[in-house]
Tab-separated table of C-alpha atoms and ligand atoms in Angstrom:
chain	number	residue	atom	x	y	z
A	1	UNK	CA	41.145	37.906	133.168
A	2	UNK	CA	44.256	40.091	134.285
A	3	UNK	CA	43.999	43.686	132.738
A	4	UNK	CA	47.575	45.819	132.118
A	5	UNK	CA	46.687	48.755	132.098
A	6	UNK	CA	49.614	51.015	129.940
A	7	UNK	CA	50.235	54.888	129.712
A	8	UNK	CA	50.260	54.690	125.418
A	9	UNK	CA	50.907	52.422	122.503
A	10	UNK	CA	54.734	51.909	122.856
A	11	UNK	CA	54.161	50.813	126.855
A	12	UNK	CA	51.319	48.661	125.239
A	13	UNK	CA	53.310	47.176	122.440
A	14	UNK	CA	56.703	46.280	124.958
A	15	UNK	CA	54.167	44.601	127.431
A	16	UNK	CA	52.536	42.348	124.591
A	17	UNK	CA	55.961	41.830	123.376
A	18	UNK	CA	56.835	40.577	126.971
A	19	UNK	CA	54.046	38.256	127.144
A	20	UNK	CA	54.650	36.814	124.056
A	21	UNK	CA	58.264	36.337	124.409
A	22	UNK	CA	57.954	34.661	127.630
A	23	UNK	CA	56.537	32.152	125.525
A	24	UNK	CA	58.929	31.624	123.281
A	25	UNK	CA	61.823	31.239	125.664
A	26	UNK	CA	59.692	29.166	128.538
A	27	UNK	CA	58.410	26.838	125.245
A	28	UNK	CA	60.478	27.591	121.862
A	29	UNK	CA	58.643	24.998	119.592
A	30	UNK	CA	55.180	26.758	120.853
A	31	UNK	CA	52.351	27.965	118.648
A	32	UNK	CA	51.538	31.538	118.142
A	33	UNK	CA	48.188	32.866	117.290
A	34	UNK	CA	48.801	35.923	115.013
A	35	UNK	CA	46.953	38.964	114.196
A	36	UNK	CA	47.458	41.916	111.699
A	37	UNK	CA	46.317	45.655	111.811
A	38	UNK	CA	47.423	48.424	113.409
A	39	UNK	CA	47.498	47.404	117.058
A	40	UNK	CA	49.834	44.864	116.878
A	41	UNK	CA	52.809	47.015	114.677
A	42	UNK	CA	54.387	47.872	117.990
A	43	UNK	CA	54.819	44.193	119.578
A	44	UNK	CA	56.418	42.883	115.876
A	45	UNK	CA	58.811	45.886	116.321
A	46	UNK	CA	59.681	44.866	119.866
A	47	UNK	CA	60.239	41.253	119.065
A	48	UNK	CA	62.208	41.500	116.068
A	49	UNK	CA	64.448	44.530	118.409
A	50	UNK	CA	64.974	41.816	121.102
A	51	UNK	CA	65.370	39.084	118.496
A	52	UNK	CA	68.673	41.570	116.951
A	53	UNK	CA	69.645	41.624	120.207
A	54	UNK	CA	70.156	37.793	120.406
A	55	UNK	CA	67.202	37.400	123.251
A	56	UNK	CA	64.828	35.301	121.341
A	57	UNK	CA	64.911	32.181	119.104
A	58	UNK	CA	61.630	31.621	115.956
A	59	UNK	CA	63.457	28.588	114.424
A	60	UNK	CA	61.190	26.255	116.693
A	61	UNK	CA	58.202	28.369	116.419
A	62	UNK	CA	55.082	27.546	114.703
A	63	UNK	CA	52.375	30.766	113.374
A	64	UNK	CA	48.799	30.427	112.742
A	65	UNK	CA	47.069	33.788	111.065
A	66	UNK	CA	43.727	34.677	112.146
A	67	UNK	CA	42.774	35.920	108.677
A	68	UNK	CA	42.782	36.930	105.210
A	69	UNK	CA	41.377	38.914	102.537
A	70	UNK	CA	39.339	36.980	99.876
A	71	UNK	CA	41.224	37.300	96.799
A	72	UNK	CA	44.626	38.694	98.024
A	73	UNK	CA	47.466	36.873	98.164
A	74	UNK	CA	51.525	37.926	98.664
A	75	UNK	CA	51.892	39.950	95.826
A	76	UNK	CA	49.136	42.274	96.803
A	77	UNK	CA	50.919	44.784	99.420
A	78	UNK	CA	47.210	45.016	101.735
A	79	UNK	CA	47.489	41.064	101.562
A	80	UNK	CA	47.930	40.125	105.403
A	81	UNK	CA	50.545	37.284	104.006
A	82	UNK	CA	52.844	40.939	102.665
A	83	UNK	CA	52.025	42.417	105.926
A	84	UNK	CA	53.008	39.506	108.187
A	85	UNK	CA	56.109	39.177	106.322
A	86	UNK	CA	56.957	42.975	106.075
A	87	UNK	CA	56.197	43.529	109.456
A	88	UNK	CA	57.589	40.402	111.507
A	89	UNK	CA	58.954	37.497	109.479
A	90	UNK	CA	61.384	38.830	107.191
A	91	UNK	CA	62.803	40.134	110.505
A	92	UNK	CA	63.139	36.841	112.574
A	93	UNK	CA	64.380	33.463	112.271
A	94	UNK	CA	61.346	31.870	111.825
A	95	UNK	CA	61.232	28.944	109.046
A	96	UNK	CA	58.937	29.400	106.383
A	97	UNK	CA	57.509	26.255	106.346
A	98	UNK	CA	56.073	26.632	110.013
A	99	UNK	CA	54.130	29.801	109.336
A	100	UNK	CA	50.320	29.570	108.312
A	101	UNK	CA	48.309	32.084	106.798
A	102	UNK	CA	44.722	31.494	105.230
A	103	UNK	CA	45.871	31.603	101.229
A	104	UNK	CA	43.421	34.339	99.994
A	105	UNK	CA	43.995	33.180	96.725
A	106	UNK	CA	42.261	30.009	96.806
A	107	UNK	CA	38.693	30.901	95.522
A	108	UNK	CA	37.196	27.825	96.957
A	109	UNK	CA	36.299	28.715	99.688
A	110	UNK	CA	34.766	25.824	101.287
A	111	UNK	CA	37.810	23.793	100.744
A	112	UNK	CA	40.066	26.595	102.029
A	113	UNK	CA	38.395	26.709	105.528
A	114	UNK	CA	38.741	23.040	106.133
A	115	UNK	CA	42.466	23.006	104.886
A	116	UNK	CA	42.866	25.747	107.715
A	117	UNK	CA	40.982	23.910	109.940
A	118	UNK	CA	43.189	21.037	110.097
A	119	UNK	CA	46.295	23.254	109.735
A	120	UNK	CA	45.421	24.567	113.133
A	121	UNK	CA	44.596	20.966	114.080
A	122	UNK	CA	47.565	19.477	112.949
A	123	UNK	CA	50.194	22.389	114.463
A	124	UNK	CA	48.546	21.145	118.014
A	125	UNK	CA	46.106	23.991	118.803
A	126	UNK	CA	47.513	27.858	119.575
A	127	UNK	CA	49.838	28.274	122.776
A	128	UNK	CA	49.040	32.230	123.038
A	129	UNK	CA	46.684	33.651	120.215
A	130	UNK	CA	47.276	37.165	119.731
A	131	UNK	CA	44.481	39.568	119.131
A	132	UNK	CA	43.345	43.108	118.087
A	133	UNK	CA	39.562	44.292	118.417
A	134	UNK	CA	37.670	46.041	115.928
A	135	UNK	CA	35.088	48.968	116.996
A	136	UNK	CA	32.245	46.775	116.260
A	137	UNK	CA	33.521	44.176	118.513
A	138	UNK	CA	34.976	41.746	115.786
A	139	UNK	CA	38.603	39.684	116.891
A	140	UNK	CA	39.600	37.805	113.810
A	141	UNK	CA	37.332	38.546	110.921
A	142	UNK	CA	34.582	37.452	113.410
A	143	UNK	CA	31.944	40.161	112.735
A	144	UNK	CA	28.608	40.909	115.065
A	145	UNK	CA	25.927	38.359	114.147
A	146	UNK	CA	22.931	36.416	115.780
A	147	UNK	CA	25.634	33.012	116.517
A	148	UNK	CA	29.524	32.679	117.038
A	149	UNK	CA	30.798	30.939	114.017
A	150	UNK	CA	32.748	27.814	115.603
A	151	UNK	CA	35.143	27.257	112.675
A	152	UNK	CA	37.276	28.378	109.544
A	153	UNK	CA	34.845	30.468	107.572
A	154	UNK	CA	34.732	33.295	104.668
A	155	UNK	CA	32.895	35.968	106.244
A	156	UNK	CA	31.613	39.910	104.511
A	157	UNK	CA	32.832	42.086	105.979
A	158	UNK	CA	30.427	44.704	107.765
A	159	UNK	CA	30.262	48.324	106.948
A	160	UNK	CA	31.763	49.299	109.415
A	161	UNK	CA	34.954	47.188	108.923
A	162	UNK	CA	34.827	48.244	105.521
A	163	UNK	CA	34.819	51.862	106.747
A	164	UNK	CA	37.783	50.964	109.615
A	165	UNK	CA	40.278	49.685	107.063
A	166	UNK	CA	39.969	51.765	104.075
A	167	UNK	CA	42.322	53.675	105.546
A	168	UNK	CA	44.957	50.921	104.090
A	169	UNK	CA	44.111	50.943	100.408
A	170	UNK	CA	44.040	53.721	97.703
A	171	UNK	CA	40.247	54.306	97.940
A	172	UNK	CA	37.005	52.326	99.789
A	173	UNK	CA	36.435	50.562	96.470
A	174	UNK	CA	39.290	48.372	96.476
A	175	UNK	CA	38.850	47.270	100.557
A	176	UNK	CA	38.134	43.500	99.872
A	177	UNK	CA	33.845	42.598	100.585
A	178	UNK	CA	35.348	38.941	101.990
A	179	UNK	CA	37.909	37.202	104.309
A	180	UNK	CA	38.307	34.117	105.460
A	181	UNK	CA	38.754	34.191	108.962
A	182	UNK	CA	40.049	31.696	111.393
A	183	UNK	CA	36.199	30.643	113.949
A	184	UNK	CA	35.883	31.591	117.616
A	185	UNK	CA	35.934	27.882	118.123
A	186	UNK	CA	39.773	27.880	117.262
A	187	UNK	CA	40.559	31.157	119.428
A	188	UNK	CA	38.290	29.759	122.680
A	189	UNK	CA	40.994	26.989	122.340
A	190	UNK	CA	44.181	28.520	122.759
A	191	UNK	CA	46.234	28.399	125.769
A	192	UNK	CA	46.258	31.657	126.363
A	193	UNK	CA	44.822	35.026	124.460
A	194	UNK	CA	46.142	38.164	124.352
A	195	UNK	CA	44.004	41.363	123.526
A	196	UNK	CA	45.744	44.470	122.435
A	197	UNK	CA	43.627	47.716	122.270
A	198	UNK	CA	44.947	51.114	121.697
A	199	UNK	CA	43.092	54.429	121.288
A	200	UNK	CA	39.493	55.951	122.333
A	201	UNK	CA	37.632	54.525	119.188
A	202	UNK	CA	38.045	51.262	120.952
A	203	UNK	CA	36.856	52.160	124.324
A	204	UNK	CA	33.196	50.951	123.630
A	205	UNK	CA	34.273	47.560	121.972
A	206	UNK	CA	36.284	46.929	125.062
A	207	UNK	CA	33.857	47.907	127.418
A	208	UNK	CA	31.076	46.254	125.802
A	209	UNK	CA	33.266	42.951	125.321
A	210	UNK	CA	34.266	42.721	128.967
A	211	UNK	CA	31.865	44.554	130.708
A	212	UNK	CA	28.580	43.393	128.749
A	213	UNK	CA	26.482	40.344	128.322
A	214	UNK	CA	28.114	37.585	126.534
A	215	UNK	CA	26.555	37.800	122.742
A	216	UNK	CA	27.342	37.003	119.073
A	217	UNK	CA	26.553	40.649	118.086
A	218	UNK	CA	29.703	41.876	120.230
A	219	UNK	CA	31.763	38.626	119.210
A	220	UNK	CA	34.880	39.548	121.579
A	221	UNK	CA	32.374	39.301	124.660
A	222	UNK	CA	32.706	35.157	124.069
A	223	UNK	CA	36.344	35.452	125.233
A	224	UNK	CA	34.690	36.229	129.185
A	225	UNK	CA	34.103	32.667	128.848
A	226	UNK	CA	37.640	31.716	128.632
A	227	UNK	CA	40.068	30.687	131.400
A	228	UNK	CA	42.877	32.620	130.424
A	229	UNK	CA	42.786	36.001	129.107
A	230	UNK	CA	45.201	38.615	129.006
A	231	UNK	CA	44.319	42.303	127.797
A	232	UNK	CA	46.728	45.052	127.392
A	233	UNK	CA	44.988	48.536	126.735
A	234	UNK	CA	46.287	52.150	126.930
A	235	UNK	CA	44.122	54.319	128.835
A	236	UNK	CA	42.147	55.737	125.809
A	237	UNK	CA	40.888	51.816	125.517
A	238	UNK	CA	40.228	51.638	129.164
A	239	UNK	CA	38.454	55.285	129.406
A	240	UNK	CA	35.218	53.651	129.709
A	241	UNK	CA	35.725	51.216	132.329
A	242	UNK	CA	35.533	52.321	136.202
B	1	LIG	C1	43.500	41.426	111.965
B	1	LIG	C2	42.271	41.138	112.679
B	1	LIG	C3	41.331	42.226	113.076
B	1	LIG	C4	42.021	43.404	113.745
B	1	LIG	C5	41.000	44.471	114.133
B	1	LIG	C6	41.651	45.679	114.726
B	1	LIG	O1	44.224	40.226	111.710
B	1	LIG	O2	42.025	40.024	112.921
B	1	LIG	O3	40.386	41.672	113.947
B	1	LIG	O4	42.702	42.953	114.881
B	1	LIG	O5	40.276	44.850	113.003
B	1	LIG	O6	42.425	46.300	113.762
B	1	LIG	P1	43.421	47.486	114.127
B	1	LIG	O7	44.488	46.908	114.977
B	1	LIG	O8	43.974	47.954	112.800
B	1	LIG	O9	42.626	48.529	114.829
């Protein structure tokens, strides 16, 4: 694993951006992994600046999604499909037909993970899969548990995910119970992963993750176990770590 270690969130966000846009240039039909959340506002922002500035290319690219909330689709502003598009694709030249998003809308649920299972099989597997952490460990929807889920599934959310991104909707009530959420099966087999983390409420998630046992209940830790791993963390992330 190679660790960047960066000063604050814009120093995180221009060294993800980096990463990812070496990428793009060295490969421009490649597939990117995706994430939403907070952490990754910063690298859209740097992508779409260098993508204005005529440095960077999307009409080859392929996106995957790592997730979704259960019952929200593009209309719905805390959908991930209205965030993904309001914070990174409206911006870019990326065609619509090659970007892939778990439909939230689709209440069967079974038949939703396989379609997304052989969406990610039939785009060729992820080149670089992008990734926040959440501060019980979780990278996708991928929350603590006694196994790692291997594939596509629709997944409650824990409390303390719940708790983490109320902070996006008008009150705790209307935070979605369910997502469907891309399996660590599907991020172990990316090329290449990328782990953002910014602030001191992720400093025991990363610590844990990299520094800890391997285990389901801190699902992140699995991603020790792959060959290439890049994480990018501002020193409130890293405070933990020697
Ligand atoms: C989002 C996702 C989540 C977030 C995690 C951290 O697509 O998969 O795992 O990456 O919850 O969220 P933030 O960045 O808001 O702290």
């Amino acid at each position: 694993m190679r660790i960047y270690r960066a000063n604050n969130y814009q120093e995180l966000s221009r060294k993800a951006a980096n990463i990812i846009s070496a990428q793009v240039i060295i490969k421009p039909n490649c597939v990117l992994g995706l994430a939403t959340g907070s952490s990754p506002i910063g690298t859209y922002k740097q992508l779409i600046e260098w993508y204005n500035k005529g440095d960077l290319d999307f009409s080859e690219v392929k996106t995957v999604n790592l997730d979704e909330y259960r019952g929200l689709g593009k209309e719905s502003d805390q959908s991930y499909v209205y965030f993904m598009h309001h914070n990174l694709f409206d911006h870019i030249n990326i065609k619509p037909e090659n970007i892939n998003i778990p439909d939230g809308k689709n209440p069967d649920a079974v038949a939703e993970c396989a379609r997304y299972d052989k969406v990610i099989e039939d785009v060729g597997g992820i080149d670089i899969q992008l990734l926040g952490i959440g501060r019980n460990g979780h990278i996708g929807f991928n929350e603590p548990g006694s196994a790692f889920e291997k594939n596509t599934h629709c997944v409650d959310l824990t409390e303390s995910t719940i708790e983490a991104n109320k902070r996006f909707f008008a009150s705790i009530d209307e935070v979605p119970r369910q997502a469907y959420t891309m399996g660590i099966r599907s991020i172990m087999h990316a090329k290449q992963v990328l782990l953002i983390a910014s602030g001191e409420d992720k400093a025991e998630a990363i610590y844990k993750s990299f520094w800890g046992p391997v285990t389901p209940e801190v699902p992140a830790s699995v991603l020790q176990l792959h060959p290439n791993v890049v994480l990018v963390a501002d020193d409130a992330a890293l405070s933990l770590v020697k």
